Amino acid sequence: MASVELGQTPEEKPFFLNDPKIRGLIYQVVTVVALVLFVGWVAVNTGANLRAQNKTTGLDFLWGTAGFEVSFSLTGFNRTSLYLDAFVTGFINTVLVSAISIFFATVVGFILGIARLSNNWIVSRLAAVYVEIVRNIPLLLQLFVWYFAVLKAMPGVKQSFEFFGGTVLNQRGLYIPSPIFDERFIFVIVALVLSIVGAIVLARWARHRLETTGQQFPSFLAGLGIIVVVTLLALPLSGTNVLFDMPVLQGFNFKGGAQLPPELVALVVGLSIYHAAFIGETVRGGIQSISHGQTEAAQSLGLKDSLRLRLVIIPQAMRVIIPPLTSQYLNTTKNSSLGAAIGYPEFVAVFMGTSLNQSGRAIEIVGITMLVYLTLSLSTSALMNWYNSRVALVER
């Protein structure tokens, strides 16, 4: 039996809850158990309510006939199509408008961000006015302006604006010539793909040459020339015959060509202009985060303003720009659901709106809609994170 000397107290073992690791583990277990119990309660309660209303759950409704039309579809959707076809149609329409809007918002946003830092007072002030006005007006209100006050105010069919090349604009939308390709056009597509690959290889070679020797090469213009020349040469060499279906006024409407409905145009314009303002501020902040010493170093090398911006400033600023730029891409995709307010048949309007009302399968359709937007957001984030890793600084 151990003895304790006079004046000494036996060493007390600390209470286990005083250990931060044990407390943290207990908190996590309690949180997980509470979450599981809550989800279980929701599931049991939902099942009881569905049984009380004599309703069933499942995805079998997707193979039922939809019985409604949509105003714009790339899949040939009609009344005899399935709810699954409605899902595909809405998804494609959402991806289409999101991709086009992201492209134009990025281009306009980068121009705005650079213009905000211009030494020209008029250019910088105009860019600042654009940003402050556009980003402080609700997007939904802007969509209403573009749709009702601009596009719907266009002249009627008989008084349509006709532009060069057979393009027609009226209150029913934008009509453009539609190309008709034969089976030999596949050779032109192959030539286009090979020329793009060649332009990418040329750009990589030019970059490597610049980094090793300091000699510049006009890779952009040369690559663009390769793509244009090779594609144009492939047209006569392949023997393909490309025809154009021109829009022609027949009766009370134009027939032929491709029609871009005013709902699509208004949504693309509204999303692009709105999110370009936020992207412009992101670009401006990214450029300003670069040390002024980098600009002075580029000037000491004799680089022109355009080369200094393209080769020195923007590549370094991209590491700061990409994370908030990703958020704007996600917001653009999610804000495309506002197209329902102006009649554009995007995913929410077609699937969670009309399809839900027709089928009555609220739980399944809402859950699928949430999963679709979650998948689009995670896919966009994964792609941008991959690009972010490519432009990140690598320690040597």
Short mmCIF file of C-alpha atoms in Angstrom, two decimals:
data_model
loop_
_atom_site.label_atom_id
_atom_site.label_comp_id
_atom_site.label_asym_id
_atom_site.label_seq_id
_atom_site.Cartn_x
_atom_site.Cartn_y
_atom_site.Cartn_z
CA MET A 1 0.00 0.00 0.00
CA ALA A 2 1.52 3.31 -1.10
CA SER A 3 2.33 5.82 1.61
CA VAL A 4 1.89 9.57 1.49
CA GLU A 5 4.45 11.79 3.17
CA LEU A 6 3.40 14.56 5.52
CA GLY A 7 2.67 17.89 3.71
CA GLN A 8 1.84 16.21 0.40
CA THR A 9 -1.59 15.55 -1.02
CA PRO A 10 -2.30 12.60 -3.29
CA GLU A 11 -2.39 13.57 -7.02
CA GLU A 12 -6.01 13.81 -8.12
CA LYS A 13 -7.00 12.41 -11.51
CA PRO A 14 -8.63 15.19 -13.62
CA PHE A 15 -12.33 14.86 -14.44
CA PHE A 16 -12.71 13.44 -17.98
CA LEU A 17 -14.99 16.28 -19.11
CA ASN A 18 -12.14 18.70 -18.58
CA ASP A 19 -10.32 17.10 -21.53
CA PRO A 20 -11.06 19.24 -24.65
CA LYS A 21 -10.74 16.22 -26.97
CA ILE A 22 -13.31 14.21 -25.02
CA ARG A 23 -15.70 17.17 -24.84
CA GLY A 24 -15.37 17.73 -28.57
CA LEU A 25 -16.09 14.05 -29.25
CA ILE A 26 -19.17 14.15 -27.02
CA TYR A 27 -20.47 17.28 -28.76
CA GLN A 28 -20.09 15.62 -32.16
CA VAL A 29 -21.88 12.44 -31.05
CA VAL A 30 -24.75 14.43 -29.54
CA THR A 31 -25.07 16.53 -32.71
CA VAL A 32 -25.13 13.48 -35.00
CA VAL A 33 -27.68 11.67 -32.81
CA ALA A 34 -29.91 14.76 -32.71
CA LEU A 35 -29.69 15.14 -36.48
CA VAL A 36 -30.54 11.47 -37.05
CA LEU A 37 -33.50 11.71 -34.68
CA PHE A 38 -34.76 14.85 -36.41
CA VAL A 39 -34.50 13.29 -39.90
CA GLY A 40 -36.22 10.16 -38.63
CA TRP A 41 -39.02 12.21 -37.09
CA VAL A 42 -39.52 14.11 -40.36
CA ALA A 43 -39.59 10.85 -42.34
CA VAL A 44 -42.08 9.18 -39.99
CA ASN A 45 -44.31 12.26 -39.87
CA THR A 46 -44.22 12.64 -43.66
CA GLY A 47 -45.10 8.98 -44.16
CA ALA A 48 -48.02 9.23 -41.74
CA ASN A 49 -49.37 12.33 -43.50
CA LEU A 50 -49.07 10.70 -46.93
CA ARG A 51 -50.91 7.60 -45.75
CA ALA A 52 -53.63 9.76 -44.23
CA GLN A 53 -54.10 11.47 -47.61
CA ASN A 54 -53.88 8.15 -49.48
CA LYS A 55 -50.85 9.31 -51.46
CA THR A 56 -47.90 7.22 -52.64
CA THR A 57 -44.29 8.13 -53.33
CA GLY A 58 -41.88 7.02 -56.01
CA LEU A 59 -40.41 7.98 -59.36
CA ASP A 60 -42.86 6.02 -61.50
CA PHE A 61 -44.62 9.28 -62.46
CA LEU A 62 -41.64 10.19 -64.66
CA TRP A 63 -42.92 7.72 -67.27
CA GLY A 64 -46.37 9.29 -67.34
CA THR A 65 -47.59 11.61 -70.13
CA ALA A 66 -46.96 15.26 -69.30
CA GLY A 67 -49.88 16.67 -71.30
CA PHE A 68 -48.62 20.25 -71.61
CA GLU A 69 -46.57 22.40 -73.99
CA VAL A 70 -43.54 24.64 -73.42
CA SER A 71 -42.75 27.80 -75.34
CA PHE A 72 -39.11 26.93 -76.05
CA SER A 73 -37.51 23.51 -76.31
CA LEU A 74 -34.39 22.05 -77.94
CA THR A 75 -35.70 18.50 -77.47
CA GLY A 76 -38.95 18.68 -79.41
CA PHE A 77 -41.10 18.55 -76.28
CA ASN A 78 -44.88 18.35 -76.84
CA ARG A 79 -48.07 17.24 -75.12
CA THR A 80 -47.37 13.55 -75.68
CA SER A 81 -43.93 13.71 -74.06
CA LEU A 82 -43.19 12.18 -70.66
CA TYR A 83 -42.47 13.92 -67.38
CA LEU A 84 -38.94 12.62 -67.83
CA ASP A 85 -38.79 14.60 -71.08
CA ALA A 86 -39.99 17.65 -69.15
CA PHE A 87 -37.13 17.12 -66.71
CA VAL A 88 -34.61 16.93 -69.57
CA THR A 89 -36.10 19.94 -71.37
CA GLY A 90 -36.04 22.15 -68.28
CA PHE A 91 -32.53 21.03 -67.40
CA ILE A 92 -31.18 21.77 -70.89
CA ASN A 93 -32.87 25.19 -70.95
CA THR A 94 -31.34 26.06 -67.58
CA VAL A 95 -27.86 24.94 -68.59
CA LEU A 96 -28.18 26.80 -71.90
CA VAL A 97 -29.13 30.16 -70.42
CA SER A 98 -26.63 29.77 -67.54
CA ALA A 99 -23.69 28.96 -69.83
CA ILE A 100 -24.42 31.83 -72.24
CA SER A 101 -24.93 34.29 -69.38
CA ILE A 102 -21.74 33.22 -67.61
CA PHE A 103 -19.75 33.71 -70.81
CA PHE A 104 -21.03 37.22 -71.53
CA ALA A 105 -20.94 38.24 -67.85
CA THR A 106 -17.28 37.18 -67.66
CA VAL A 107 -16.29 39.10 -70.79
CA VAL A 108 -18.17 42.27 -69.80
CA GLY A 109 -17.04 41.94 -66.17
CA PHE A 110 -13.35 41.79 -67.05
CA ILE A 111 -13.74 44.81 -69.33
CA LEU A 112 -15.49 46.71 -66.53
CA GLY A 113 -12.87 45.76 -63.94
CA ILE A 114 -10.04 46.97 -66.14
CA ALA A 115 -11.99 50.09 -67.14
CA ARG A 116 -12.50 50.99 -63.46
CA LEU A 117 -8.70 51.30 -63.15
CA SER A 118 -8.22 53.21 -66.41
CA ASN A 119 -6.24 56.43 -66.38
CA ASN A 120 -8.95 57.92 -68.58
CA TRP A 121 -11.29 59.73 -66.20
CA ILE A 122 -14.36 59.38 -68.45
CA VAL A 123 -13.88 55.63 -68.95
CA SER A 124 -13.33 54.94 -65.25
CA ARG A 125 -16.30 57.09 -64.20
CA LEU A 126 -18.63 55.49 -66.74
CA ALA A 127 -17.59 52.03 -65.53
CA ALA A 128 -18.16 53.11 -61.91
CA VAL A 129 -21.63 54.46 -62.71
CA TYR A 130 -22.53 51.22 -64.49
CA VAL A 131 -21.43 49.10 -61.54
CA GLU A 132 -23.13 51.19 -58.87
CA ILE A 133 -26.43 51.42 -60.74
CA VAL A 134 -26.73 47.84 -61.98
CA ARG A 135 -25.71 45.98 -58.86
CA ASN A 136 -28.03 48.05 -56.63
CA ILE A 137 -31.20 47.37 -58.63
CA PRO A 138 -32.89 44.00 -57.96
CA LEU A 139 -32.29 41.47 -60.71
CA LEU A 140 -35.99 40.63 -61.02
CA LEU A 141 -36.81 44.27 -61.69
CA GLN A 142 -34.11 44.42 -64.37
CA LEU A 143 -35.55 41.31 -66.03
CA PHE A 144 -38.97 42.98 -66.12
CA VAL A 145 -37.44 46.07 -67.74
CA TRP A 146 -35.64 44.08 -70.43
CA TYR A 147 -38.65 41.89 -71.16
CA PHE A 148 -41.65 44.22 -70.92
CA ALA A 149 -40.12 47.65 -71.55
CA VAL A 150 -37.56 46.73 -74.22
CA LEU A 151 -38.31 43.48 -76.06
CA LYS A 152 -42.09 43.51 -75.82
CA ALA A 153 -42.03 47.14 -77.00
CA MET A 154 -40.47 46.06 -80.30
CA PRO A 155 -42.57 46.49 -83.46
CA GLY A 156 -45.02 43.85 -84.60
CA VAL A 157 -44.38 41.22 -87.22
CA LYS A 158 -45.32 43.41 -90.19
CA GLN A 159 -43.02 46.23 -89.01
CA SER A 160 -40.06 44.00 -88.05
CA PHE A 161 -36.51 45.29 -88.04
CA GLU A 162 -34.57 43.50 -90.77
CA PHE A 163 -30.78 43.48 -90.59
CA PHE A 164 -28.01 42.38 -92.89
CA GLY A 165 -27.78 38.63 -93.43
CA GLY A 166 -31.46 37.86 -93.02
CA THR A 167 -31.70 38.62 -89.28
CA VAL A 168 -35.12 39.81 -88.15
CA LEU A 169 -36.13 41.36 -84.81
CA ASN A 170 -39.66 41.96 -83.56
CA GLN A 171 -41.74 41.55 -80.41
CA ARG A 172 -41.91 37.81 -80.97
CA GLY A 173 -38.16 37.38 -80.77
CA LEU A 174 -34.98 37.34 -82.82
CA TYR A 175 -34.96 35.31 -86.05
CA ILE A 176 -31.62 34.28 -87.53
CA PRO A 177 -30.67 32.12 -90.54
CA SER A 178 -30.33 28.45 -89.62
CA PRO A 179 -27.52 26.46 -91.30
CA ILE A 180 -28.31 23.10 -92.86
CA PHE A 181 -25.40 20.66 -93.01
CA ASP A 182 -24.94 17.47 -95.00
CA GLU A 183 -23.13 14.29 -93.94
CA ARG A 184 -19.76 15.54 -95.23
CA PHE A 185 -19.71 18.41 -92.77
CA ILE A 186 -18.21 16.00 -90.22
CA PHE A 187 -14.85 16.50 -91.98
CA VAL A 188 -15.10 20.25 -91.33
CA ILE A 189 -15.79 19.58 -87.64
CA VAL A 190 -12.73 17.30 -87.48
CA ALA A 191 -10.61 20.01 -89.12
CA LEU A 192 -11.94 22.59 -86.63
CA VAL A 193 -11.09 20.38 -83.66
CA LEU A 194 -7.59 19.66 -84.98
CA SER A 195 -6.97 23.36 -85.65
CA ILE A 196 -8.04 24.22 -82.08
CA VAL A 197 -5.65 21.59 -80.73
CA GLY A 198 -2.91 23.05 -82.93
CA ALA A 199 -3.64 26.56 -81.62
CA ILE A 200 -3.41 25.30 -78.01
CA VAL A 201 -0.08 23.58 -78.73
CA LEU A 202 1.18 26.78 -80.37
CA ALA A 203 0.15 28.84 -77.34
CA ARG A 204 1.96 26.46 -74.97
CA TRP A 205 5.08 26.61 -77.13
CA ALA A 206 4.94 30.41 -77.24
CA ARG A 207 4.59 30.58 -73.46
CA HIS A 208 7.53 28.22 -72.94
CA ARG A 209 9.60 30.28 -75.37
CA LEU A 210 8.73 33.48 -73.53
CA GLU A 211 9.67 31.99 -70.14
CA THR A 212 12.98 30.57 -71.36
CA THR A 213 14.22 33.19 -73.84
CA GLY A 214 12.07 36.26 -73.16
CA GLN A 215 11.11 36.43 -76.84
CA GLN A 216 7.46 37.11 -77.55
CA PHE A 217 5.35 35.41 -80.18
CA PRO A 218 1.84 36.50 -81.31
CA SER A 219 0.29 33.19 -80.32
CA PHE A 220 -3.29 34.49 -80.12
CA LEU A 221 -3.39 35.95 -83.62
CA ALA A 222 -1.42 33.04 -85.05
CA GLY A 223 -3.70 30.50 -83.37
CA LEU A 224 -6.81 32.36 -84.52
CA GLY A 225 -5.41 32.41 -88.06
CA ILE A 226 -4.78 28.66 -87.93
CA ILE A 227 -8.35 27.97 -86.82
CA VAL A 228 -9.93 30.24 -89.45
CA VAL A 229 -7.73 29.19 -92.37
CA VAL A 230 -7.89 25.45 -91.71
CA THR A 231 -11.67 25.53 -91.24
CA LEU A 232 -12.25 27.59 -94.39
CA LEU A 233 -9.99 25.29 -96.41
CA ALA A 234 -11.84 22.24 -95.11
CA LEU A 235 -15.14 23.52 -96.56
CA PRO A 236 -14.23 23.16 -100.27
CA LEU A 237 -11.83 20.25 -99.76
CA SER A 238 -14.45 18.14 -98.00
CA GLY A 239 -17.03 18.78 -100.71
CA THR A 240 -19.69 19.71 -98.15
CA ASN A 241 -22.60 21.87 -99.13
CA VAL A 242 -23.84 24.25 -96.42
CA LEU A 243 -27.23 25.81 -96.99
CA PHE A 244 -29.10 28.38 -94.88
CA ASP A 245 -32.77 28.30 -94.00
CA MET A 246 -33.73 31.97 -94.06
CA PRO A 247 -36.62 33.42 -92.03
CA VAL A 248 -39.39 34.48 -94.41
CA LEU A 249 -42.61 36.31 -93.59
CA GLN A 250 -45.55 34.02 -94.32
CA GLY A 251 -48.95 35.18 -93.23
CA PHE A 252 -48.84 36.57 -89.72
CA ASN A 253 -45.43 35.25 -88.67
CA PHE A 254 -41.95 34.42 -89.92
CA LYS A 255 -41.24 30.87 -91.00
CA GLY A 256 -37.87 29.19 -91.29
CA GLY A 257 -34.56 29.97 -89.64
CA ALA A 258 -33.96 29.75 -85.92
CA GLN A 259 -36.03 31.76 -83.46
CA LEU A 260 -34.65 33.07 -80.19
CA PRO A 261 -37.73 33.87 -78.06
CA PRO A 262 -37.81 37.20 -76.21
CA GLU A 263 -37.90 35.37 -72.87
CA LEU A 264 -34.51 33.76 -73.59
CA VAL A 265 -32.98 37.01 -74.85
CA ALA A 266 -34.26 39.03 -71.88
CA LEU A 267 -33.00 36.47 -69.37
CA VAL A 268 -29.55 36.23 -70.96
CA VAL A 269 -29.19 40.01 -71.20
CA GLY A 270 -30.45 40.58 -67.66
CA LEU A 271 -28.24 37.92 -66.06
CA SER A 272 -25.18 38.96 -68.06
CA ILE A 273 -25.45 42.67 -67.30
CA TYR A 274 -26.32 42.16 -63.62
CA HIS A 275 -23.56 39.69 -62.75
CA ALA A 276 -21.02 41.52 -64.93
CA ALA A 277 -21.17 44.39 -62.41
CA PHE A 278 -20.17 42.07 -59.56
CA ILE A 279 -17.50 40.35 -61.64
CA GLY A 280 -16.10 43.76 -62.58
CA GLU A 281 -15.61 44.64 -58.91
CA THR A 282 -14.00 41.23 -58.32
CA VAL A 283 -11.56 41.83 -61.17
CA ARG A 284 -10.79 45.35 -59.94
CA GLY A 285 -10.06 44.06 -56.44
CA GLY A 286 -7.88 41.27 -57.78
CA ILE A 287 -5.79 43.67 -59.87
CA GLN A 288 -5.40 46.10 -56.99
CA SER A 289 -4.19 43.29 -54.73
CA ILE A 290 -1.04 42.94 -56.82
CA SER A 291 1.93 44.85 -55.49
CA HIS A 292 2.76 48.02 -57.42
CA GLY A 293 6.32 46.76 -57.56
CA GLN A 294 5.20 44.18 -60.12
CA THR A 295 4.00 46.98 -62.39
CA GLU A 296 7.24 48.89 -61.96
CA ALA A 297 9.27 45.75 -62.69
CA ALA A 298 7.28 45.17 -65.90
CA GLN A 299 7.80 48.80 -66.90
CA SER A 300 11.53 48.46 -66.33
CA LEU A 301 11.53 45.58 -68.81
CA GLY A 302 9.97 47.84 -71.45
CA LEU A 303 6.62 46.02 -71.63
CA LYS A 304 3.70 47.90 -73.12
CA ASP A 305 0.59 48.51 -71.04
CA SER A 306 -1.33 45.71 -72.77
CA LEU A 307 1.51 43.20 -72.35
CA ARG A 308 2.10 44.27 -68.77
CA LEU A 309 -1.55 43.65 -67.98
CA ARG A 310 -1.77 40.34 -69.86
CA LEU A 311 1.56 38.80 -68.90
CA VAL A 312 2.23 40.15 -65.42
CA ILE A 313 -0.82 41.57 -63.64
CA ILE A 314 -3.76 39.38 -64.71
CA PRO A 315 -1.97 36.01 -64.20
CA GLN A 316 -1.13 36.96 -60.61
CA ALA A 317 -4.53 38.54 -59.97
CA MET A 318 -6.36 35.38 -61.06
CA ARG A 319 -5.44 33.69 -57.78
CA VAL A 320 -7.47 36.37 -55.99
CA ILE A 321 -10.21 36.65 -58.62
CA ILE A 322 -11.18 32.99 -59.01
CA PRO A 323 -12.76 32.25 -55.57
CA PRO A 324 -15.30 35.14 -55.68
CA LEU A 325 -15.70 34.59 -59.43
CA THR A 326 -16.84 31.05 -58.66
CA SER A 327 -19.52 32.45 -56.36
CA GLN A 328 -20.82 34.66 -59.17
CA TYR A 329 -20.98 31.68 -61.53
CA LEU A 330 -23.01 29.78 -58.93
CA ASN A 331 -25.30 32.78 -58.41
CA THR A 332 -25.82 33.10 -62.17
CA THR A 333 -26.93 29.47 -62.42
CA LYS A 334 -29.29 29.75 -59.45
CA ASN A 335 -30.67 33.13 -60.52
CA SER A 336 -31.66 31.62 -63.88
CA SER A 337 -34.70 30.29 -61.99
CA LEU A 338 -36.05 33.87 -62.12
CA GLY A 339 -36.78 33.18 -65.77
CA ALA A 340 -40.10 31.75 -64.59
CA ALA A 341 -41.21 35.32 -63.84
CA ILE A 342 -40.97 36.31 -67.53
CA GLY A 343 -42.16 33.04 -68.99
CA TYR A 344 -38.88 31.35 -69.88
CA PRO A 345 -39.28 27.55 -69.51
CA GLU A 346 -36.27 26.83 -67.34
CA PHE A 347 -36.03 23.94 -64.88
CA VAL A 348 -38.02 25.44 -62.01
CA ALA A 349 -40.85 26.62 -64.27
CA VAL A 350 -41.13 23.40 -66.29
CA PHE A 351 -40.42 20.71 -63.71
CA MET A 352 -41.12 22.16 -60.27
CA GLY A 353 -43.93 24.33 -61.61
CA THR A 354 -46.06 22.76 -64.31
CA SER A 355 -44.97 19.15 -63.77
CA LEU A 356 -45.62 19.38 -60.03
CA ASN A 357 -49.08 20.85 -60.58
CA GLN A 358 -49.95 18.20 -63.15
CA SER A 359 -48.62 15.16 -61.25
CA GLY A 360 -49.07 16.21 -57.63
CA ARG A 361 -45.73 14.59 -56.68
CA ALA A 362 -44.45 17.50 -54.59
CA ILE A 363 -41.93 15.62 -52.43
CA GLU A 364 -40.22 13.84 -55.31
CA ILE A 365 -40.12 16.86 -57.63
CA VAL A 366 -38.88 19.29 -54.98
CA GLY A 367 -36.23 16.78 -53.91
CA ILE A 368 -35.09 16.22 -57.51
CA THR A 369 -34.98 19.98 -58.13
CA MET A 370 -32.80 20.53 -55.06
CA LEU A 371 -30.52 17.68 -56.15
CA VAL A 372 -30.17 19.12 -59.66
CA TYR A 373 -29.14 22.58 -58.46
CA LEU A 374 -26.81 21.02 -55.89
CA THR A 375 -25.18 18.97 -58.66
CA LEU A 376 -24.79 22.00 -60.93
CA SER A 377 -23.25 24.03 -58.11
CA LEU A 378 -20.84 21.29 -57.02
CA SER A 379 -19.81 20.63 -60.63
CA THR A 380 -19.11 24.32 -61.22
CA SER A 381 -17.16 24.57 -57.96
CA ALA A 382 -15.10 21.48 -58.81
CA LEU A 383 -14.21 22.87 -62.24
CA MET A 384 -13.23 26.27 -60.85
CA ASN A 385 -11.25 24.70 -58.00
CA TRP A 386 -9.34 22.63 -60.54
CA TYR A 387 -8.53 25.77 -62.52
CA ASN A 388 -7.62 27.59 -59.32
CA SER A 389 -5.10 24.87 -58.51
CA ARG A 390 -3.56 25.30 -61.96
CA VAL A 391 -2.93 29.01 -61.48
CA ALA A 392 -1.89 28.81 -57.82
CA LEU A 393 1.66 29.59 -56.80
CA VAL A 394 3.88 26.51 -56.56
CA GLU A 395 6.65 26.64 -54.00
CA ARG A 396 10.05 25.56 -55.23
#
